[in-house]
PDB file of C-alpha atoms in Angstrom:
ATOM      1  CA  UNK A1156     114.302  91.981  78.941  1.00 75.00           C
ATOM      2  CA  UNK A1157     112.826  92.108  82.499  1.00 93.00           C
ATOM      3  CA  UNK A1158     114.031  90.402  85.651  1.00 96.00           C
ATOM      4  CA  UNK A1159     112.257  87.708  87.666  1.00 98.00           C
ATOM      5  CA  UNK A1160     112.942  86.522  91.201  1.00 98.00           C
ATOM      6  CA  UNK A1161     110.988  84.174  93.414  1.00 98.00           C
ATOM      7  CA  UNK A1162     111.474  82.441  96.755  1.00 98.00           C
ATOM      8  CA  UNK A1163     109.420  79.569  98.201  1.00 98.00           C
ATOM      9  CA  UNK A1164     110.435  78.755 101.790  1.00 98.00           C
ATOM     10  CA  UNK A1165     110.311  75.220 103.143  1.00 98.00           C
ATOM     11  CA  UNK A1166     112.021  76.007 106.451  1.00 98.00           C
ATOM     12  CA  UNK A1167     109.754  78.000 108.839  1.00 98.00           C
ATOM     13  CA  UNK A1168     112.742  79.512 110.673  1.00 98.00           C
ATOM     14  CA  UNK A1169     113.542  81.497 107.505  1.00 98.00           C
ATOM     15  CA  UNK A1170     110.096  83.114 107.276  1.00 98.00           C
ATOM     16  CA  UNK A1171     111.120  86.237 109.272  1.00 98.00           C
ATOM     17  CA  UNK A1172     113.753  86.841 106.556  1.00 98.00           C
ATOM     18  CA  UNK A1173     111.489  86.528 103.500  1.00 98.00           C
ATOM     19  CA  UNK A1174     111.409  90.256 102.753  1.00 98.00           C
ATOM     20  CA  UNK A1175     115.104  90.739 103.438  1.00 98.00           C
ATOM     21  CA  UNK A1176     116.018  87.940 101.051  1.00 98.00           C
ATOM     22  CA  UNK A1177     113.535  89.001  98.378  1.00 98.00           C
ATOM     23  CA  UNK A1178     114.845  92.583  98.556  1.00 98.00           C
ATOM     24  CA  UNK A1179     118.403  91.355  98.024  1.00 98.00           C
ATOM     25  CA  UNK A1180     117.320  89.197  95.089  1.00 98.00           C
ATOM     26  CA  UNK A1181     115.363  92.036  93.475  1.00 97.00           C
ATOM     27  CA  UNK A1182     118.367  94.347  93.764  1.00 96.00           C
ATOM     28  CA  UNK A1183     120.408  91.974  91.605  1.00 97.00           C
ATOM     29  CA  UNK A1184     118.084  92.219  88.579  1.00 96.00           C
ATOM     30  CA  UNK A1185     117.522  95.995  88.451  1.00 95.00           C
ATOM     31  CA  UNK A1186     119.455  96.378  85.192  1.00 94.00           C
ATOM     32  CA  UNK A1187     117.071  93.936  83.530  1.00 95.00           C
ATOM     33  CA  UNK A1188     114.069  96.169  84.287  1.00 92.00           C
ATOM     34  CA  UNK A1189     114.775  99.671  85.573  1.00 91.00           C
ATOM     35  CA  UNK A1190     111.421 101.347  84.858  1.00 91.00           C
ATOM     36  CA  UNK A1191     109.028  99.655  87.311  1.00 93.00           C
ATOM     37  CA  UNK A1192     108.726  96.777  89.737  1.00 95.00           C
ATOM     38  CA  UNK A1193     106.312  94.751  91.790  1.00 96.00           C
ATOM     39  CA  UNK A1194     106.143  91.959  94.324  1.00 98.00           C
ATOM     40  CA  UNK A1195     103.608  89.478  95.646  1.00 97.00           C
ATOM     41  CA  UNK A1196     104.103  88.248  99.204  1.00 98.00           C
ATOM     42  CA  UNK A1197     102.391  85.409 101.013  1.00 98.00           C
ATOM     43  CA  UNK A1198     101.965  85.212 104.766  1.00 97.00           C
ATOM     44  CA  UNK A1199     102.987  88.640 106.085  1.00 97.00           C
ATOM     45  CA  UNK A1200     100.806  89.387 109.156  1.00 95.00           C
ATOM     46  CA  UNK A1201     100.933  93.172 108.674  1.00 94.00           C
ATOM     47  CA  UNK A1202      99.959  93.241 105.007  1.00 95.00           C
ATOM     48  CA  UNK A1203      97.697  90.187 105.151  1.00 94.00           C
ATOM     49  CA  UNK A1204      96.554  89.273 108.677  1.00 93.00           C
ATOM     50  CA  UNK A1205      95.476  85.642 109.158  1.00 91.00           C
ATOM     51  CA  UNK A1206      91.802  85.142 108.402  1.00 87.00           C
ATOM     52  CA  UNK A1207      91.415  88.490 106.634  1.00 89.00           C
ATOM     53  CA  UNK A1208      90.755  89.059 102.949  1.00 92.00           C
ATOM     54  CA  UNK A1209      93.206  91.550 101.474  1.00 96.00           C
ATOM     55  CA  UNK A1210      92.712  93.737  98.409  1.00 97.00           C
ATOM     56  CA  UNK A1211      95.583  95.580  96.690  1.00 97.00           C
ATOM     57  CA  UNK A1212      94.505  98.741  94.839  1.00 97.00           C
ATOM     58  CA  UNK A1213      95.806 101.417  92.487  1.00 96.00           C
ATOM     59  CA  UNK A1214      94.244 104.857  92.171  1.00 95.00           C
ATOM     60  CA  UNK A1215      93.433 105.534  95.816  1.00 96.00           C
ATOM     61  CA  UNK A1216      95.137 106.115  99.181  1.00 96.00           C
ATOM     62  CA  UNK A1217      94.993 105.032 102.803  1.00 96.00           C
ATOM     63  CA  UNK A1218      93.232 108.278 103.737  1.00 96.00           C
ATOM     64  CA  UNK A1219      90.583 107.882 101.041  1.00 96.00           C
ATOM     65  CA  UNK A1220      89.971 104.225 101.898  1.00 97.00           C
ATOM     66  CA  UNK A1221      89.569 104.873 105.606  1.00 95.00           C
ATOM     67  CA  UNK A1222      87.263 107.828 104.898  1.00 96.00           C
ATOM     68  CA  UNK A1223      84.771 105.758 102.904  1.00 96.00           C
ATOM     69  CA  UNK A1224      85.217 102.463 104.761  1.00 95.00           C
ATOM     70  CA  UNK A1225      85.151 103.323 108.487  1.00 93.00           C
ATOM     71  CA  UNK A1226      86.895 100.772 110.655  1.00 93.00           C
ATOM     72  CA  UNK A1227      88.825  99.256 107.712  1.00 94.00           C
ATOM     73  CA  UNK A1228      92.609  99.298 107.930  1.00 92.00           C
ATOM     74  CA  UNK A1229      94.744 100.258 104.942  1.00 95.00           C
ATOM     75  CA  UNK A1230      98.428 100.728 104.131  1.00 94.00           C
ATOM     76  CA  UNK A1231     100.065 102.899 101.473  1.00 95.00           C
ATOM     77  CA  UNK A1232     103.033 101.392  99.588  1.00 92.00           C
ATOM     78  CA  UNK A1233     104.048 103.805  96.824  1.00 90.00           C
ATOM     79  CA  UNK A1234     101.298 103.636  94.148  1.00 93.00           C
ATOM     80  CA  UNK A1235      99.631 100.657  95.846  1.00 97.00           C
ATOM     81  CA  UNK A1236      97.184 100.741  98.735  1.00 97.00           C
ATOM     82  CA  UNK A1237      96.576  97.500 100.629  1.00 97.00           C
ATOM     83  CA  UNK A1238      93.118  97.205 102.199  1.00 97.00           C
ATOM     84  CA  UNK A1239      91.869  94.657 104.726  1.00 96.00           C
ATOM     85  CA  UNK A1240      88.359  94.148 103.370  1.00 94.00           C
ATOM     86  CA  UNK A1241      86.474  92.022 100.848  1.00 92.00           C
ATOM     87  CA  UNK A1242      86.442  92.864  97.146  1.00 93.00           C
ATOM     88  CA  UNK A1243      82.691  93.671  96.851  1.00 95.00           C
ATOM     89  CA  UNK A1244      82.857  96.180  99.720  1.00 94.00           C
ATOM     90  CA  UNK A1245      85.955  97.836  98.305  1.00 95.00           C
ATOM     91  CA  UNK A1246      84.546  97.967  94.761  1.00 94.00           C
ATOM     92  CA  UNK A1247      81.288  99.522  95.966  1.00 96.00           C
ATOM     93  CA  UNK A1248      83.002 102.164  98.103  1.00 96.00           C
ATOM     94  CA  UNK A1249      85.850 102.972  95.696  1.00 96.00           C
ATOM     95  CA  UNK A1250      84.545 102.533  92.125  1.00 94.00           C
ATOM     96  CA  UNK A1251      87.453 104.481  90.659  1.00 93.00           C
ATOM     97  CA  UNK A1252      90.151 102.274  92.172  1.00 96.00           C
ATOM     98  CA  UNK A1253      91.659  99.327  90.319  1.00 94.00           C
ATOM     99  CA  UNK A1254      92.068  95.947  91.994  1.00 95.00           C
ATOM    100  CA  UNK A1255      95.523  94.483  91.281  1.00 95.00           C
ATOM    101  CA  UNK A1256      95.365  91.556  93.686  1.00 96.00           C
ATOM    102  CA  UNK A1257      93.134  89.926  96.272  1.00 96.00           C
ATOM    103  CA  UNK A1258      93.101  86.882  98.482  1.00 94.00           C
ATOM    104  CA  UNK A1259      93.727  85.519 101.950  1.00 94.00           C
ATOM    105  CA  UNK A1260      97.269  85.798 103.285  1.00 94.00           C
ATOM    106  CA  UNK A1261      98.453  87.509 100.106  1.00 95.00           C
ATOM    107  CA  UNK A1262      99.299  91.052  98.979  1.00 97.00           C
ATOM    108  CA  UNK A1263     100.524  92.633  95.730  1.00 97.00           C
ATOM    109  CA  UNK A1264     102.614  95.826  95.634  1.00 97.00           C
ATOM    110  CA  UNK A1265     103.487  97.669  92.386  1.00 96.00           C
ATOM    111  CA  UNK A1266     104.959 100.961  91.297  1.00 94.00           C
ATOM    112  CA  UNK A1267     107.047 102.779  88.686  1.00 94.00           C
ATOM    113  CA  UNK A1268     110.625 103.928  89.076  1.00 93.00           C
ATOM    114  CA  UNK A1269     113.845 102.346  90.246  1.00 94.00           C
ATOM    115  CA  UNK A1270     113.142  98.892  91.758  1.00 95.00           C
ATOM    116  CA  UNK A1271     115.542  99.425  94.686  1.00 95.00           C
ATOM    117  CA  UNK A1272     113.758 102.646  95.638  1.00 95.00           C
ATOM    118  CA  UNK A1273     110.396 100.928  95.255  1.00 95.00           C
ATOM    119  CA  UNK A1274     111.490  98.129  97.597  1.00 96.00           C
ATOM    120  CA  UNK A1275     112.217 100.813 100.196  1.00 95.00           C
ATOM    121  CA  UNK A1276     108.804 102.447  99.666  1.00 93.00           C
ATOM    122  CA  UNK A1277     107.183  99.015 100.005  1.00 95.00           C
ATOM    123  CA  UNK A1278     109.145  98.353 103.242  1.00 96.00           C
ATOM    124  CA  UNK A1279     109.868  95.035 101.599  1.00 97.00           C
ATOM    125  CA  UNK A1280     112.805  94.204 103.868  1.00 97.00           C
ATOM    126  CA  UNK A1281     110.401  94.150 106.845  1.00 97.00           C
ATOM    127  CA  UNK A1282     108.051  91.603 105.257  1.00 97.00           C
ATOM    128  CA  UNK A1283     107.780  88.106 106.696  1.00 98.00           C
ATOM    129  CA  UNK A1284     106.079  85.068 105.209  1.00 98.00           C
ATOM    130  CA  UNK A1285     106.590  81.823 103.330  1.00 98.00           C
ATOM    131  CA  UNK A1286     106.660  82.860  99.665  1.00 98.00           C
ATOM    132  CA  UNK A1287     107.473  85.888  97.546  1.00 98.00           C
ATOM    133  CA  UNK A1288     107.666  86.751  93.845  1.00 98.00           C
ATOM    134  CA  UNK A1289     109.257  89.848  92.336  1.00 97.00           C
ATOM    135  CA  UNK A1290     109.709  91.451  88.921  1.00 96.00           C
ATOM    136  CA  UNK A1291     111.654  94.341  87.423  1.00 96.00           C
ATOM    137  CA  UNK A1292     110.224  95.580  84.147  1.00 91.00           C
ATOM    138  CA  UNK A1293     111.653  96.921  80.914  1.00 83.00           C
ATOM    139  CA  UNK A1294     108.490  97.907  79.064  1.00 75.00           C
ATOM    140  CA  UNK A1295     108.088  96.686  75.489  1.00 72.00           C
ATOM    141  CA  UNK A1296     104.382  95.977  74.941  1.00 64.00           C
ATOM    142  CA  UNK A1297     102.679  98.806  76.871  1.00 70.00           C
ATOM    143  CA  UNK A1298     103.320 102.063  78.732  1.00 79.00           C
ATOM    144  CA  UNK A1299     105.352 102.447  81.906  1.00 83.00           C
ATOM    145  CA  UNK A1300     102.562 102.649  84.485  1.00 85.00           C
ATOM    146  CA  UNK A1301     101.791 100.910  87.783  1.00 89.00           C
ATOM    147  CA  UNK A1302      99.024  99.028  85.928  1.00 86.00           C
ATOM    148  CA  UNK A1303     101.590  97.665  83.475  1.00 86.00           C
ATOM    149  CA  UNK A1304     103.980  96.528  86.188  1.00 91.00           C
ATOM    150  CA  UNK A1305     104.116  92.878  87.202  1.00 93.00           C
ATOM    151  CA  UNK A1306     102.967  90.714  88.954  1.00 96.00           C
ATOM    152  CA  UNK A1307      99.613  90.302  87.251  1.00 96.00           C
ATOM    153  CA  UNK A1308      97.205  88.935  89.820  1.00 96.00           C
ATOM    154  CA  UNK A1309      93.772  88.192  88.372  1.00 94.00           C
ATOM    155  CA  UNK A1310      92.574  85.275  90.517  1.00 92.00           C
ATOM    156  CA  UNK A1311      92.427  84.884  94.307  1.00 92.00           C
ATOM    157  CA  UNK A1312      95.957  84.469  95.611  1.00 94.00           C
ATOM    158  CA  UNK A1313      97.342  83.966  92.090  1.00 96.00           C
ATOM    159  CA  UNK A1314     100.063  85.928  90.339  1.00 96.00           C
ATOM    160  CA  UNK A1315     102.198  85.704  87.204  1.00 97.00           C
ATOM    161  CA  UNK A1316     105.466  87.391  86.279  1.00 97.00           C
ATOM    162  CA  UNK A1317     106.849  87.206  82.764  1.00 96.00           C
ATOM    163  CA  UNK A1318     110.081  87.825  80.910  1.00 95.00           C
ATOM    164  CA  UNK A1319     109.554  87.811  77.163  1.00 94.00           C
ATOM    165  CA  UNK A1320     106.801  88.541  74.692  1.00 93.00           C
ATOM    166  CA  UNK A1321     103.661  86.711  73.606  1.00 95.00           C
ATOM    167  CA  UNK A1322     103.332  87.053  69.835  1.00 95.00           C
ATOM    168  CA  UNK A1323      99.630  86.117  69.629  1.00 97.00           C
ATOM    169  CA  UNK A1324      98.366  87.898  72.732  1.00 97.00           C
ATOM    170  CA  UNK A1325      95.902  90.060  70.765  1.00 96.00           C
ATOM    171  CA  UNK A1326      94.156  86.983  69.339  1.00 97.00           C
ATOM    172  CA  UNK A1327      93.886  85.293  72.722  1.00 98.00           C
ATOM    173  CA  UNK A1328      92.697  88.526  74.350  1.00 97.00           C
ATOM    174  CA  UNK A1329      89.832  88.684  71.828  1.00 97.00           C
ATOM    175  CA  UNK A1330      88.934  85.052  72.534  1.00 97.00           C
ATOM    176  CA  UNK A1331      88.909  85.596  76.295  1.00 97.00           C
ATOM    177  CA  UNK A1332      86.862  88.793  75.969  1.00 97.00           C
ATOM    178  CA  UNK A1333      84.320  86.827  73.935  1.00 97.00           C
ATOM    179  CA  UNK A1334      84.056  84.500  76.956  1.00 95.00           C
ATOM    180  CA  UNK A1335      83.334  87.458  79.252  1.00 96.00           C
ATOM    181  CA  UNK A1336      86.855  87.993  80.605  1.00 96.00           C
ATOM    182  CA  UNK A1337      87.657  91.658  81.313  1.00 93.00           C
ATOM    183  CA  UNK A1338      91.115  93.229  81.011  1.00 92.00           C
ATOM    184  CA  UNK A1339      92.758  96.092  82.908  1.00 87.00           C
ATOM    185  CA  UNK A1340      95.636  96.873  80.542  1.00 85.00           C
ATOM    186  CA  UNK A1341      97.048  96.273  77.068  1.00 86.00           C
ATOM    187  CA  UNK A1342      99.990  94.358  78.514  1.00 88.00           C
ATOM    188  CA  UNK A1343     100.615  90.999  76.824  1.00 92.00           C
ATOM    189  CA  UNK A1344     101.543  89.455  80.178  1.00 93.00           C
ATOM    190  CA  UNK A1345      98.059  90.138  81.508  1.00 94.00           C
ATOM    191  CA  UNK A1346      96.705  87.919  78.726  1.00 97.00           C
ATOM    192  CA  UNK A1347      98.842  85.060  80.034  1.00 97.00           C
ATOM    193  CA  UNK A1348      97.652  85.670  83.584  1.00 97.00           C
ATOM    194  CA  UNK A1349      93.989  85.790  82.504  1.00 97.00           C
ATOM    195  CA  UNK A1350      94.414  82.598  80.491  1.00 98.00           C
ATOM    196  CA  UNK A1351      95.918  80.730  83.466  1.00 98.00           C
ATOM    197  CA  UNK A1352      93.231  82.041  85.835  1.00 97.00           C
ATOM    198  CA  UNK A1353      90.538  80.937  83.382  1.00 97.00           C
ATOM    199  CA  UNK A1354      91.960  77.402  83.261  1.00 97.00           C
ATOM    200  CA  UNK A1355      92.129  77.217  87.064  1.00 96.00           C
ATOM    201  CA  UNK A1356      88.512  78.435  87.300  1.00 95.00           C
ATOM    202  CA  UNK A1357      87.490  75.623  84.957  1.00 95.00           C
ATOM    203  CA  UNK A1358      89.092  72.959  87.137  1.00 96.00           C
ATOM    204  CA  UNK A1359      92.634  72.545  85.808  1.00 96.00           C
ATOM    205  CA  UNK A1360      95.464  72.347  88.302  1.00 96.00           C
ATOM    206  CA  UNK A1361      98.412  74.714  87.911  1.00 97.00           C
ATOM    207  CA  UNK A1362     100.554  72.220  85.990  1.00 97.00           C
ATOM    208  CA  UNK A1363      97.761  71.561  83.473  1.00 98.00           C
ATOM    209  CA  UNK A1364      97.005  75.283  83.102  1.00 98.00           C
ATOM    210  CA  UNK A1365     100.613  76.016  82.211  1.00 98.00           C
ATOM    211  CA  UNK A1366     100.814  73.104  79.790  1.00 98.00           C
ATOM    212  CA  UNK A1367      97.740  74.511  78.028  1.00 98.00           C
ATOM    213  CA  UNK A1368      99.411  77.923  77.917  1.00 98.00           C
ATOM    214  CA  UNK A1369     102.433  76.384  76.193  1.00 98.00           C
ATOM    215  CA  UNK A1370     100.130  74.789  73.614  1.00 97.00           C
ATOM    216  CA  UNK A1371      98.210  78.009  72.911  1.00 97.00           C
ATOM    217  CA  UNK A1372     100.707  80.866  73.207  1.00 97.00           C
ATOM    218  CA  UNK A1373     103.397  81.749  70.660  1.00 97.00           C
ATOM    219  CA  UNK A1374     106.490  83.760  71.490  1.00 95.00           C
ATOM    220  CA  UNK A1375     109.432  83.738  73.854  1.00 94.00           C
ATOM    221  CA  UNK A1376     108.800  83.578  77.581  1.00 96.00           C
ATOM    222  CA  UNK A1377     109.893  82.539  81.013  1.00 97.00           C
ATOM    223  CA  UNK A1378     107.045  82.524  83.526  1.00 98.00           C
ATOM    224  CA  UNK A1379     106.937  82.246  87.287  1.00 98.00           C
ATOM    225  CA  UNK A1380     103.396  81.625  88.554  1.00 98.00           C
ATOM    226  CA  UNK A1381     102.385  81.410  92.218  1.00 97.00           C
ATOM    227  CA  UNK A1382      99.183  80.561  94.068  1.00 96.00           C
ATOM    228  CA  UNK A1383      98.192  80.201  97.692  1.00 94.00           C
ATOM    229  CA  UNK A1384      99.961  76.847  97.877  1.00 94.00           C
ATOM    230  CA  UNK A1385     102.163  76.575  94.769  1.00 96.00           C
ATOM    231  CA  UNK A1386     105.199  77.985  92.969  1.00 96.00           C
ATOM    232  CA  UNK A1387     105.689  77.082  89.292  1.00 98.00           C
ATOM    233  CA  UNK A1388     108.139  77.811  86.473  1.00 98.00           C
ATOM    234  CA  UNK A1389     107.816  77.227  82.729  1.00 98.00           C
ATOM    235  CA  UNK A1390     109.681  78.352  79.596  1.00 98.00           C
ATOM    236  CA  UNK A1391     108.786  78.340  75.915  1.00 97.00           C
ATOM    237  CA  UNK A1392     109.902  75.710  73.398  1.00 96.00           C
ATOM    238  CA  UNK A1393     113.090  77.565  72.464  1.00 95.00           C
ATOM    239  CA  UNK A1394     113.909  78.661  76.051  1.00 94.00           C
ATOM    240  CA  UNK A1395     115.918  81.685  74.971  1.00 91.00           C
ATOM    241  CA  UNK A1396     114.874  83.771  77.987  1.00 94.00           C
ATOM    242  CA  UNK A1397     117.192  83.100  80.936  1.00 95.00           C
ATOM    243  CA  UNK A1398     116.062  81.211  84.023  1.00 97.00           C
ATOM    244  CA  UNK A1399     117.793  79.349  86.820  1.00 98.00           C
ATOM    245  CA  UNK A1400     116.288  77.348  89.666  1.00 98.00           C
ATOM    246  CA  UNK A1401     118.085  76.581  92.926  1.00 98.00           C
ATOM    247  CA  UNK A1402     116.717  74.066  95.420  1.00 98.00           C
ATOM    248  CA  UNK A1403     117.702  73.092  98.963  1.00 98.00           C
ATOM    249  CA  UNK A1404     115.906  71.412 101.845  1.00 98.00           C
ATOM    250  CA  UNK A1405     115.163  74.918 103.201  1.00 98.00           C
ATOM    251  CA  UNK A1406     113.923  76.704 100.078  1.00 98.00           C
ATOM    252  CA  UNK A1407     113.305  76.751  96.330  1.00 98.00           C
ATOM    253  CA  UNK A1408     114.243  79.863  94.365  1.00 98.00           C
ATOM    254  CA  UNK A1409     114.081  81.014  90.771  1.00 98.00           C
ATOM    255  CA  UNK A1410     115.775  83.988  89.119  1.00 98.00           C
ATOM    256  CA  UNK A1411     116.722  85.366  85.732  1.00 97.00           C
ATOM    257  CA  UNK A1412     120.398  85.518  86.751  1.00 97.00           C
ATOM    258  CA  UNK A1413     122.616  83.523  89.106  1.00 98.00           C
ATOM    259  CA  UNK A1414     123.707  86.598  91.056  1.00 98.00           C
ATOM    260  CA  UNK A1415     120.144  86.931  92.385  1.00 98.00           C
ATOM    261  CA  UNK A1416     120.434  83.401  93.804  1.00 98.00           C
ATOM    262  CA  UNK A1417     123.907  83.952  95.228  1.00 98.00           C
ATOM    263  CA  UNK A1418     122.464  86.138  98.044  1.00 98.00           C
ATOM    264  CA  UNK A1419     120.535  83.192  99.543  1.00 98.00           C
ATOM    265  CA  UNK A1420     121.708  81.253 102.612  1.00 98.00           C
ATOM    266  CA  UNK A1421     123.058  77.829 101.752  1.00 98.00           C
ATOM    267  CA  UNK A1422     123.370  78.531  98.026  1.00 98.00           C
ATOM    268  CA  UNK A1423     126.703  76.681  98.015  1.00 97.00           C
ATOM    269  CA  UNK A1424     124.807  73.455  98.776  1.00 96.00           C
ATOM    270  CA  UNK A1425     121.902  74.018  96.380  1.00 98.00           C
ATOM    271  CA  UNK A1426     120.992  71.921  93.391  1.00 98.00           C
ATOM    272  CA  UNK A1427     121.043  74.468  90.563  1.00 98.00           C
ATOM    273  CA  UNK A1428     119.600  73.824  87.122  1.00 98.00           C
ATOM    274  CA  UNK A1429     118.191  75.536  84.057  1.00 98.00           C
ATOM    275  CA  UNK A1430     114.522  74.627  83.419  1.00 98.00           C
ATOM    276  CA  UNK A1431     113.977  72.539  80.298  1.00 98.00           C
ATOM    277  CA  UNK A1432     111.860  73.946  77.427  1.00 97.00           C
ATOM    278  CA  UNK A1433     108.080  73.580  77.938  1.00 97.00           C
ATOM    279  CA  UNK A1434     108.550  71.476  81.078  1.00 98.00           C
ATOM    280  CA  UNK A1435     106.370  72.685  83.946  1.00 98.00           C
ATOM    281  CA  UNK A1436     108.047  72.646  87.365  1.00 98.00           C
ATOM    282  CA  UNK A1437     105.742  72.942  90.378  1.00 98.00           C
ATOM    283  CA  UNK A1438     106.558  73.044  94.076  1.00 98.00           C
ATOM    284  CA  UNK A1439     103.768  72.959  96.646  1.00 96.00           C
ATOM    285  CA  UNK A1440     103.567  74.001 100.256  1.00 92.00           C
TER     286      UNK A1440
END
């Protein structure tokens, strides 16, 4: 089932409210995914200071990070620890930790449990910035763990959230592994994220990468994919998984249910539509 929410701000005066609005949206899709949740946020100066590389980790803590990386700042957010350092330094100092996101101006937070409680642990309502993506998970393809929670972020500043199921994920995982791609979980959504990241690495833009995904993947899915400058939505050929997009001059938002859009300012003036099957919609900063 799962619930997806996303908000891409066009109006800078709304940026101080990003976390508040994303928290309200996430709270409207809890019933769609009560076992775990995650968010990716772009532009928050506390989590991702300007000019600093940020790494989001599982399997460690602020105290452990600061003990092995003197002078490096870290924040605990439930199961996730956000570190202001480059990936090679973090990987060398903390070989047992798992990287779940990295990039400039970007942080990923994940955990298990009730999504509303997780939003409080994340201090999500205090977050500022220009873009945010959230997901509430009902596990079907793998265990309920922080690693299995969405978003899946496997390229710099990139993340993917997914409602649905990829039928041929095992085949594509084998193909990607044969190309040297490593995986962190058995989650089918991670296969989609790795596929998109691979296409972007090879020079495709986000629209092309998602069109290739539609050609290669079987199953039922709604995807919201974000990068350091883009926000994109695509659905499978049958489009049986719910998705609505709302657009105003001030923002673009996507959600699995209308009630998650109804919390946004100016929703009464928004253009609201259901994305067409296999049509890729991209908005850029």
